[in-house]
Amino acid sequence: MQAPPAPTSRFVVVLDAAHGGDDSGGHSGSWNEKSVTLALSVRLRSLLEARGIAVVTTRESDTTVASEQRIEIADHANAQACLSLHASLSGSGIHLFASSLAPTEPAHFEPWRTAQSASITRSLALAGVLNSALLHAGMAVTLGRMALPVVDSLTCPALAVEVSPDRTSGESPVDSLNDPGYQAHLADALAAALLEWQAEEGHLGAGPS
Amino acid sequence: MIPRYQTVLFFLLLAASILMGTILWQLRNREHQHLLQGEQSTPTQAPQVAPAEQATLMVANDADDSLVTRALSLPLPQSPNARARAILDKLLDLYATADASHPVPGGASPTSPIDQVFLLPVRTAGIAARRAAGKNPQSESELAVVNLAGAFAANHPSGIETESLTVLSICATLHANFPRITEVHFLVDGQQRETLAGHADLTRTYLTSDVAVTRGAQP
Ligand SMILES: [Zn+2]
């Protein structure tokens, strides 16, 4: 593993509202994934900023942002947590994905696509914190690992968070994902998780290295 | 006057010629009968249904983001490429059913969701090293190239979980039935494509050993 980043006084979170502009992401009728990810990003940003956490976002409106641009924004922020936000009409509850890269990745793939391997241990720890917080909030969570085009290239502890319909609500999948109550509930749980992660990171930073 | 010994020799040779001719005639007849019998035992048409054999499907489950092993018997052709395709067709047919644990309506297209599957030896840099170590210099592992039908990809639901489960269940099913397959690469209509439906990366080659990591041990 690489040496941990130099301690900074600032705890920074990067929120990446996936898709946008020309890329709608998943879509069905008038429903677009890109709108849900942006709404969630905006909601979570204000919750985190209200708690004194610095937030960097990859987009604030319905604009096209290339993967390379997202990676550059996230790397430049020198963040302690990067969340790539997605939404899907398939499945149920919240899906957390960490990169499937191993801590030391053999030279199977190009180096620029494997930057996350240096941080994967911390990303898995972050997944544990998010999983507990979401379960505590009464949400259904699944954890998985997968090759993730943006997340695989990030140097920060990073996860993809995919929101799927709440199948217990009785609403249609589209109505569930558009439900402001569901989005607010998820944003609250994610904010609580990131506060806990901040405390853990601070604790780790204070210990001997 | 012809010497007596020449007359005797002439009749001996004549008798030998007649004997050899008779033997050849009999051999020819026996061979012809043998051939006819062979033709009768070989059907003139390939059987409509290949014999049913055991196959293992690694079926995706959206509820807990897992793969579930399901054994079943189905008719399988002999050629490995056609066999692999038949098994994957069966897997994707399951996803098209109304009560599927991983619904993918694209599997219901009237044509097969898989255009072709090719099994190729993995190109390894270590052929010389294998030879030096006294092992078979030919690589023992295979790469499967799965050519998905455009209609299947076009109708696949969008999302990280749903797309990755389709990709991983195909990889795991291939490895379960062909243990030599260690790598899987996807094409759509014969072309390389960025993603399956916006999320699962199809530009990379998947290692079947990764599937155990991604769906076996959870973080
Ligand atoms: Zn997405």
Short mmCIF file of C-alpha atoms and ligand atoms in Angstrom, two decimals:
data_model
loop_
_atom_site.label_atom_id
_atom_site.label_comp_id
_atom_site.label_asym_id
_atom_site.label_seq_id
_atom_site.Cartn_x
_atom_site.Cartn_y
_atom_site.Cartn_z
CA MET A 1 0.00 0.00 0.00
CA GLN A 2 1.04 3.56 -0.66
CA ALA A 3 1.77 5.97 2.18
CA PRO A 4 -1.42 7.70 3.39
CA PRO A 5 -1.90 11.24 2.08
CA ALA A 6 -0.38 14.05 4.12
CA PRO A 7 -2.75 15.01 6.96
CA THR A 8 -4.90 18.00 6.10
CA SER A 9 -7.17 19.99 8.34
CA ARG A 10 -9.88 19.86 5.70
CA PHE A 11 -12.14 16.81 5.32
CA VAL A 12 -13.34 16.86 1.72
CA VAL A 13 -16.06 14.77 0.09
CA VAL A 14 -16.48 14.51 -3.68
CA LEU A 15 -20.01 13.91 -4.98
CA ASP A 16 -20.19 12.71 -8.57
CA ALA A 17 -23.72 12.87 -9.97
CA ALA A 18 -23.25 10.30 -12.71
CA HIS A 19 -24.40 10.94 -16.31
CA GLY A 20 -25.85 14.36 -17.32
CA GLY A 21 -26.37 16.39 -20.50
CA ASP A 22 -26.21 14.12 -23.56
CA ASP A 23 -25.87 11.05 -21.34
CA SER A 24 -29.22 10.40 -19.66
CA GLY A 25 -28.04 7.17 -18.05
CA GLY A 26 -30.97 4.81 -17.56
CA HIS A 27 -34.27 6.14 -18.88
CA SER A 28 -37.87 5.03 -19.21
CA GLY A 29 -40.56 7.32 -20.57
CA SER A 30 -40.05 10.71 -18.93
CA TRP A 31 -37.83 9.26 -16.18
CA ASN A 32 -34.08 9.93 -16.43
CA GLU A 33 -31.32 8.60 -14.21
CA LYS A 34 -29.32 11.82 -14.68
CA SER A 35 -32.04 13.90 -12.94
CA VAL A 36 -32.20 11.60 -9.91
CA THR A 37 -28.42 11.56 -9.45
CA LEU A 38 -28.28 15.37 -9.65
CA ALA A 39 -31.14 15.81 -7.17
CA LEU A 40 -29.44 13.44 -4.73
CA SER A 41 -26.08 15.18 -5.14
CA VAL A 42 -27.60 18.62 -4.47
CA ARG A 43 -29.52 17.34 -1.43
CA LEU A 44 -26.49 15.55 0.06
CA ARG A 45 -24.18 18.51 -0.61
CA SER A 46 -26.37 20.88 1.40
CA LEU A 47 -26.66 18.38 4.27
CA LEU A 48 -22.87 17.92 4.42
CA GLU A 49 -22.09 21.63 4.08
CA ALA A 50 -24.53 22.36 6.90
CA ARG A 51 -22.36 20.05 9.04
CA GLY A 52 -19.17 21.87 8.07
CA ILE A 53 -17.89 19.34 5.55
CA ALA A 54 -16.28 20.69 2.38
CA VAL A 55 -17.95 19.25 -0.73
CA VAL A 56 -16.72 19.22 -4.31
CA THR A 57 -19.23 18.20 -6.99
CA THR A 58 -18.55 17.12 -10.57
CA ARG A 59 -21.68 18.86 -11.85
CA GLU A 60 -24.35 21.23 -10.53
CA SER A 61 -26.67 21.19 -13.53
CA ASP A 62 -27.73 19.05 -16.47
CA THR A 63 -24.38 19.22 -18.28
CA THR A 64 -22.26 16.62 -20.05
CA VAL A 65 -19.14 15.83 -18.03
CA ALA A 66 -16.61 13.37 -19.53
CA SER A 67 -15.27 10.56 -17.34
CA GLU A 68 -11.74 12.02 -17.57
CA GLN A 69 -13.07 15.36 -16.30
CA ARG A 70 -14.79 13.70 -13.32
CA ILE A 71 -11.59 11.83 -12.45
CA GLU A 72 -9.56 15.05 -12.69
CA ILE A 73 -12.00 16.98 -10.46
CA ALA A 74 -11.98 14.21 -7.84
CA ASP A 75 -8.19 13.75 -7.84
CA HIS A 76 -7.61 17.51 -7.62
CA ALA A 77 -9.87 17.72 -4.53
CA ASN A 78 -7.57 15.39 -2.53
CA ALA A 79 -10.72 14.01 -0.90
CA GLN A 80 -11.21 11.52 1.93
CA ALA A 81 -14.36 10.09 0.31
CA CYS A 82 -15.66 10.05 -3.27
CA LEU A 83 -19.18 8.87 -4.01
CA SER A 84 -20.31 8.26 -7.57
CA LEU A 85 -24.13 8.48 -7.50
CA HIS A 86 -26.30 6.34 -9.79
CA ALA A 87 -29.98 5.33 -9.94
CA SER A 88 -31.64 2.31 -11.53
CA LEU A 89 -35.19 1.09 -12.04
CA SER A 90 -33.91 -2.49 -11.61
CA GLY A 91 -33.38 -4.26 -8.30
CA SER A 92 -34.36 -2.81 -4.93
CA GLY A 93 -32.90 -0.67 -2.15
CA ILE A 94 -29.38 0.74 -2.17
CA HIS A 95 -26.46 -0.96 -3.95
CA LEU A 96 -22.95 -0.11 -2.79
CA PHE A 97 -20.13 -1.00 -5.17
CA ALA A 98 -16.41 -0.90 -4.57
CA SER A 99 -13.91 -1.45 -7.35
CA SER A 100 -13.03 -5.10 -8.03
CA LEU A 101 -9.33 -4.15 -8.25
CA ALA A 102 -6.99 -5.92 -5.83
CA PRO A 103 -4.73 -3.86 -3.47
CA THR A 104 -1.77 -4.67 -5.71
CA GLU A 105 -3.05 -5.09 -9.21
CA PRO A 106 -0.86 -7.17 -11.54
CA ALA A 107 -0.22 -5.61 -14.94
CA HIS A 108 -3.38 -7.02 -16.56
CA PHE A 109 -4.71 -3.58 -17.36
CA GLU A 110 -3.46 -0.09 -18.13
CA PRO A 111 -2.11 1.77 -15.05
CA TRP A 112 -4.45 4.77 -15.47
CA ARG A 113 -7.43 2.45 -15.08
CA THR A 114 -6.15 0.96 -11.83
CA ALA A 115 -5.38 4.03 -9.67
CA GLN A 116 -8.05 2.86 -7.21
CA SER A 117 -6.07 -0.27 -6.28
CA ALA A 118 -3.89 1.87 -3.96
CA SER A 119 -6.99 2.99 -2.00
CA ILE A 120 -9.18 -0.12 -2.21
CA THR A 121 -8.60 -1.12 1.42
CA ARG A 122 -9.91 2.27 2.59
CA SER A 123 -12.77 2.10 0.06
CA LEU A 124 -13.89 -1.23 1.53
CA ALA A 125 -13.75 0.30 5.03
CA LEU A 126 -15.88 3.22 3.76
CA ALA A 127 -18.36 0.67 2.30
CA GLY A 128 -18.62 -0.91 5.76
CA VAL A 129 -19.46 2.46 7.36
CA LEU A 130 -22.07 3.30 4.69
CA ASN A 131 -23.60 -0.18 4.93
CA SER A 132 -24.06 0.12 8.72
CA ALA A 133 -25.55 3.61 8.47
CA LEU A 134 -28.02 2.61 5.74
CA LEU A 135 -29.08 -0.54 7.62
CA HIS A 136 -29.46 1.57 10.76
CA ALA A 137 -31.77 3.86 8.78
CA GLY A 138 -33.88 0.81 7.89
CA MET A 139 -32.86 0.67 4.23
CA ALA A 140 -32.20 -2.51 2.20
CA VAL A 141 -28.52 -2.60 1.18
CA THR A 142 -26.44 -4.90 -1.02
CA LEU A 143 -22.66 -4.75 -1.25
CA GLY A 144 -20.79 -5.73 -4.38
CA ARG A 145 -17.53 -5.27 -6.19
CA MET A 146 -17.28 -4.57 -9.90
CA ALA A 147 -15.12 -3.02 -12.57
CA LEU A 148 -16.33 0.59 -12.44
CA PRO A 149 -15.02 2.87 -15.20
CA VAL A 150 -14.82 6.12 -13.12
CA VAL A 151 -14.26 4.66 -9.63
CA ASP A 152 -11.43 2.37 -10.84
CA SER A 153 -9.45 5.47 -11.84
CA LEU A 154 -9.91 7.48 -8.60
CA THR A 155 -7.14 7.78 -6.00
CA CYS A 156 -9.51 8.67 -3.09
CA PRO A 157 -11.50 6.11 -1.05
CA ALA A 158 -14.34 5.69 -3.55
CA LEU A 159 -17.67 3.90 -3.97
CA ALA A 160 -20.52 3.86 -6.44
CA VAL A 161 -23.88 4.30 -4.72
CA GLU A 162 -26.81 3.08 -6.82
CA VAL A 163 -30.35 3.93 -5.72
CA SER A 164 -33.02 1.42 -6.73
CA PRO A 165 -36.75 1.57 -5.95
CA ASP A 166 -37.99 0.90 -2.43
CA ARG A 167 -40.02 -2.24 -3.19
CA THR A 168 -41.72 -2.12 0.22
CA SER A 169 -43.32 1.29 -0.53
CA GLY A 170 -46.01 -0.04 -2.84
CA GLU A 171 -45.15 2.72 -5.32
CA SER A 172 -44.19 2.06 -8.96
CA PRO A 173 -40.41 1.97 -9.52
CA VAL A 174 -40.46 5.43 -11.16
CA ASP A 175 -42.62 6.95 -8.39
CA SER A 176 -40.38 5.43 -5.72
CA LEU A 177 -37.20 6.88 -7.23
CA ASN A 178 -38.86 10.28 -7.73
CA ASP A 179 -40.26 10.28 -4.17
CA PRO A 180 -38.66 13.23 -2.32
CA GLY A 181 -39.18 11.42 1.00
CA TYR A 182 -37.14 8.42 -0.19
CA GLN A 183 -34.37 10.66 -1.54
CA ALA A 184 -34.27 12.69 1.71
CA HIS A 185 -34.14 9.54 3.83
CA LEU A 186 -31.20 8.23 1.76
CA ALA A 187 -29.37 11.58 1.84
CA ASP A 188 -29.76 11.76 5.65
CA ALA A 189 -28.33 8.24 6.06
CA LEU A 190 -25.41 8.97 3.70
CA ALA A 191 -24.65 12.24 5.53
CA ALA A 192 -24.64 10.42 8.88
CA ALA A 193 -22.30 7.78 7.42
CA LEU A 194 -19.89 10.40 6.08
CA LEU A 195 -19.80 12.16 9.49
CA GLU A 196 -18.86 8.84 11.06
CA TRP A 197 -16.23 8.27 8.37
CA GLN A 198 -14.83 11.73 9.12
CA ALA A 199 -14.49 10.72 12.78
CA GLU A 200 -12.80 7.43 11.83
CA GLU A 201 -10.41 9.12 9.40
CA GLY A 202 -9.55 11.73 12.02
CA HIS A 203 -8.89 8.94 14.52
CA LEU A 204 -6.68 7.08 12.04
CA GLY A 205 -4.83 10.28 11.15
CA ALA A 206 -4.03 10.89 14.83
CA GLY A 207 -2.54 7.42 15.33
CA PRO A 208 1.07 6.40 14.65
CA SER A 209 1.80 5.62 11.02
CA MET B 1 8.52 -78.86 -78.91
CA ILE B 2 7.64 -77.17 -75.60
CA PRO B 3 9.49 -78.72 -72.68
CA ARG B 4 7.27 -80.50 -70.16
CA TYR B 5 8.43 -78.35 -67.25
CA GLN B 6 7.24 -75.18 -69.10
CA THR B 7 3.77 -76.69 -69.60
CA VAL B 8 3.58 -77.56 -65.90
CA LEU B 9 4.73 -74.03 -64.94
CA PHE B 10 2.13 -72.48 -67.30
CA PHE B 11 -0.74 -74.39 -65.66
CA LEU B 12 0.57 -73.62 -62.16
CA LEU B 13 0.68 -69.87 -62.93
CA LEU B 14 -2.77 -70.03 -64.53
CA ALA B 15 -4.18 -71.72 -61.43
CA ALA B 16 -2.51 -69.11 -59.16
CA SER B 17 -3.96 -66.25 -61.26
CA ILE B 18 -7.47 -67.72 -61.04
CA LEU B 19 -7.09 -68.22 -57.28
CA MET B 20 -5.86 -64.64 -56.70
CA GLY B 21 -8.64 -63.27 -58.90
CA THR B 22 -11.23 -65.18 -56.87
CA ILE B 23 -9.78 -63.96 -53.56
CA LEU B 24 -9.74 -60.33 -54.80
CA TRP B 25 -13.36 -60.66 -55.97
CA GLN B 26 -14.42 -61.99 -52.57
CA LEU B 27 -12.49 -59.29 -50.70
CA ARG B 28 -14.11 -56.62 -52.86
CA ASN B 29 -17.59 -58.05 -52.20
CA ARG B 30 -16.94 -58.26 -48.45
CA GLU B 31 -15.74 -54.60 -48.40
CA HIS B 32 -18.78 -53.49 -50.38
CA GLN B 33 -21.14 -55.25 -47.94
CA HIS B 34 -19.28 -53.68 -45.03
CA LEU B 35 -19.65 -50.21 -46.58
CA LEU B 36 -23.37 -50.70 -47.19
CA GLN B 37 -23.90 -51.79 -43.60
CA GLY B 38 -21.93 -48.71 -42.42
CA GLU B 39 -24.13 -46.42 -44.47
CA GLN B 40 -27.23 -47.97 -43.00
CA SER B 41 -26.01 -47.45 -39.43
CA THR B 42 -25.19 -43.76 -40.13
CA PRO B 43 -28.34 -41.66 -40.37
CA THR B 44 -28.52 -39.55 -43.49
CA GLN B 45 -29.73 -36.57 -41.38
CA ALA B 46 -28.28 -35.19 -38.13
CA PRO B 47 -30.56 -35.98 -35.16
CA GLN B 48 -33.07 -33.23 -34.52
CA VAL B 49 -32.45 -33.30 -30.76
CA ALA B 50 -28.96 -33.80 -29.30
CA PRO B 51 -28.84 -36.07 -26.23
CA ALA B 52 -29.62 -34.29 -22.95
CA GLU B 53 -26.56 -33.63 -20.77
CA GLN B 54 -25.87 -32.00 -17.43
CA ALA B 55 -25.06 -28.29 -17.41
CA THR B 56 -24.56 -25.77 -14.62
CA LEU B 57 -26.08 -22.30 -14.75
CA MET B 58 -24.90 -19.53 -12.43
CA VAL B 59 -28.17 -17.64 -12.14
CA ALA B 60 -28.18 -13.99 -11.06
CA ASN B 61 -30.43 -12.86 -8.22
CA ASP B 62 -31.21 -9.13 -8.01
CA ALA B 63 -32.60 -9.39 -4.47
CA ASP B 64 -29.21 -9.97 -2.83
CA ASP B 65 -26.83 -9.27 -5.75
CA SER B 66 -25.67 -12.89 -5.82
CA LEU B 67 -25.22 -15.83 -8.19
CA VAL B 68 -27.08 -19.07 -7.46
CA THR B 69 -25.90 -22.44 -8.84
CA ARG B 70 -28.56 -24.34 -10.77
CA ALA B 71 -27.91 -27.75 -12.36
CA LEU B 72 -30.13 -28.90 -15.20
CA SER B 73 -30.03 -31.26 -18.16
CA LEU B 74 -30.50 -29.96 -21.66
CA PRO B 75 -29.63 -31.14 -25.18
CA LEU B 76 -26.12 -29.97 -26.05
CA PRO B 77 -24.28 -30.05 -29.38
CA GLN B 78 -20.77 -31.56 -29.53
CA SER B 79 -18.72 -28.58 -30.73
CA PRO B 80 -17.46 -26.57 -27.71
CA ASN B 81 -18.42 -23.22 -29.30
CA ALA B 82 -21.98 -24.35 -30.02
CA ARG B 83 -22.19 -25.98 -26.59
CA ALA B 84 -21.17 -22.77 -24.82
CA ARG B 85 -23.70 -20.80 -26.82
CA ALA B 86 -26.51 -23.29 -26.07
CA ILE B 87 -25.80 -23.08 -22.33
CA LEU B 88 -25.72 -19.26 -22.35
CA ASP B 89 -28.93 -19.17 -24.42
CA LYS B 90 -30.59 -21.23 -21.69
CA LEU B 91 -29.30 -18.86 -18.98
CA LEU B 92 -30.57 -15.75 -20.79
CA ASP B 93 -33.91 -17.47 -21.57
CA LEU B 94 -34.40 -17.79 -17.81
CA TYR B 95 -33.90 -14.03 -17.42
CA ALA B 96 -36.68 -13.39 -19.94
CA THR B 97 -39.32 -15.30 -17.96
CA ALA B 98 -42.00 -13.39 -16.07
CA ASP B 99 -40.86 -14.46 -12.58
CA ALA B 100 -37.10 -14.16 -13.25
CA SER B 101 -34.82 -13.47 -10.27
CA HIS B 102 -32.88 -11.19 -12.64
CA PRO B 103 -35.32 -9.84 -15.25
CA VAL B 104 -33.80 -9.00 -18.65
CA PRO B 105 -36.56 -8.69 -21.24
CA GLY B 106 -33.91 -8.62 -24.02
CA GLY B 107 -33.57 -12.39 -23.66
CA ALA B 108 -37.09 -12.72 -25.05
CA SER B 109 -36.13 -11.48 -28.53
CA PRO B 110 -37.35 -13.95 -31.20
CA THR B 111 -33.74 -14.61 -32.26
CA SER B 112 -31.05 -15.91 -29.93
CA PRO B 113 -29.67 -13.35 -27.42
CA ILE B 114 -26.17 -14.67 -28.22
CA ASP B 115 -24.88 -14.45 -31.79
CA GLN B 116 -21.76 -16.59 -31.28
CA VAL B 117 -19.31 -17.84 -28.68
CA PHE B 118 -15.69 -18.48 -29.67
CA LEU B 119 -13.23 -20.31 -27.44
CA LEU B 120 -9.59 -19.40 -28.09
CA PRO B 121 -6.35 -20.35 -26.34
CA VAL B 122 -5.15 -17.56 -24.04
CA ARG B 123 -2.04 -15.91 -25.45
CA THR B 124 0.48 -16.22 -22.65
CA ALA B 125 3.94 -14.72 -22.62
CA GLY B 126 5.17 -17.67 -20.60
CA ILE B 127 5.22 -20.36 -23.31
CA ALA B 128 9.02 -20.66 -23.14
CA ALA B 129 8.89 -20.73 -19.35
CA ARG B 130 6.25 -23.48 -19.42
CA ARG B 131 8.40 -25.52 -21.79
CA ALA B 132 11.46 -25.00 -19.55
CA ALA B 133 9.42 -26.16 -16.55
CA GLY B 134 8.60 -29.38 -18.41
CA LYS B 135 4.94 -28.44 -18.81
CA ASN B 136 2.87 -28.48 -21.98
CA PRO B 137 4.02 -25.34 -23.79
CA GLN B 138 0.48 -24.82 -25.09
CA SER B 139 -1.57 -22.64 -22.77
CA GLU B 140 -4.09 -24.64 -20.78
CA SER B 141 -6.50 -21.73 -20.35
CA GLU B 142 -8.99 -20.36 -22.82
CA LEU B 143 -10.51 -17.00 -23.65
CA ALA B 144 -14.22 -16.98 -24.48
CA VAL B 145 -15.39 -14.26 -26.85
CA VAL B 146 -19.15 -13.79 -26.34
CA ASN B 147 -20.84 -11.96 -29.20
CA LEU B 148 -24.15 -10.62 -27.85
CA ALA B 149 -27.03 -9.84 -30.19
CA GLY B 150 -27.65 -6.10 -30.60
CA ALA B 151 -31.32 -6.54 -29.63
CA PHE B 152 -30.31 -8.14 -26.32
CA ALA B 153 -28.01 -5.24 -25.38
CA ALA B 154 -30.52 -2.64 -26.61
CA ASN B 155 -33.27 -4.05 -24.36
CA HIS B 156 -31.06 -4.66 -21.31
CA PRO B 157 -32.14 -2.63 -18.25
CA SER B 158 -29.68 0.11 -17.23
CA GLY B 159 -27.89 0.04 -13.85
CA ILE B 160 -24.65 -1.07 -12.23
CA GLU B 161 -26.18 -4.02 -10.38
CA THR B 162 -28.35 -5.37 -13.19
CA GLU B 163 -25.65 -5.03 -15.86
CA SER B 164 -22.85 -6.42 -13.72
CA LEU B 165 -24.96 -9.43 -12.72
CA THR B 166 -25.59 -10.27 -16.38
CA VAL B 167 -21.87 -10.00 -17.17
CA LEU B 168 -20.75 -11.94 -14.08
CA SER B 169 -23.36 -14.68 -14.46
CA ILE B 170 -22.25 -15.25 -18.07
CA CYS B 171 -18.58 -15.42 -16.96
CA ALA B 172 -19.36 -17.75 -14.03
CA THR B 173 -21.59 -20.02 -16.13
CA LEU B 174 -18.89 -20.38 -18.81
CA HIS B 175 -16.27 -21.22 -16.16
CA ALA B 176 -18.58 -23.71 -14.40
CA ASN B 177 -19.07 -25.72 -17.61
CA PHE B 178 -15.66 -25.12 -19.18
CA PRO B 179 -13.12 -24.88 -16.32
CA ARG B 180 -10.38 -24.00 -18.81
CA ILE B 181 -12.11 -20.69 -19.60
CA THR B 182 -10.31 -18.09 -17.47
CA GLU B 183 -11.03 -14.93 -19.48
CA VAL B 184 -14.18 -13.57 -21.12
CA HIS B 185 -14.48 -10.74 -23.62
CA PHE B 186 -17.77 -9.31 -24.89
CA LEU B 187 -18.76 -8.00 -28.30
CA VAL B 188 -22.15 -6.65 -29.41
CA ASP B 189 -23.10 -7.40 -33.04
CA GLY B 190 -19.45 -8.26 -33.62
CA GLN B 191 -18.20 -4.84 -32.49
CA GLN B 192 -16.47 -3.71 -29.33
CA ARG B 193 -18.82 -1.56 -27.24
CA GLU B 194 -18.17 0.79 -24.28
CA THR B 195 -20.83 -0.57 -21.93
CA LEU B 196 -23.69 -3.08 -21.87
CA ALA B 197 -26.41 -0.49 -21.08
CA GLY B 198 -24.51 2.51 -19.72
CA HIS B 199 -22.63 0.91 -16.80
CA ALA B 200 -20.91 -2.48 -17.14
CA ASP B 201 -17.57 -1.93 -18.91
CA LEU B 202 -17.37 -4.08 -22.05
CA THR B 203 -13.99 -2.73 -23.21
CA ARG B 204 -12.16 -4.86 -20.66
CA THR B 205 -11.52 -8.58 -20.51
CA TYR B 206 -13.13 -10.19 -17.45
CA LEU B 207 -11.19 -12.77 -15.46
CA THR B 208 -13.37 -15.62 -14.20
CA SER B 209 -11.22 -15.62 -11.04
CA ASP B 210 -12.54 -12.09 -10.34
CA VAL B 211 -16.14 -13.34 -10.16
CA ALA B 212 -15.42 -15.25 -6.95
CA VAL B 213 -13.93 -12.06 -5.49
CA THR B 214 -16.78 -9.82 -6.58
CA ARG B 215 -19.68 -12.09 -5.65
CA GLY B 216 -18.11 -14.46 -3.13
CA ALA B 217 -16.44 -12.37 -0.43
CA GLN B 218 -18.34 -9.18 0.18
CA PRO B 219 -16.56 -6.12 1.57
ZN ZN C 1 -25.72 5.28 -13.81
#
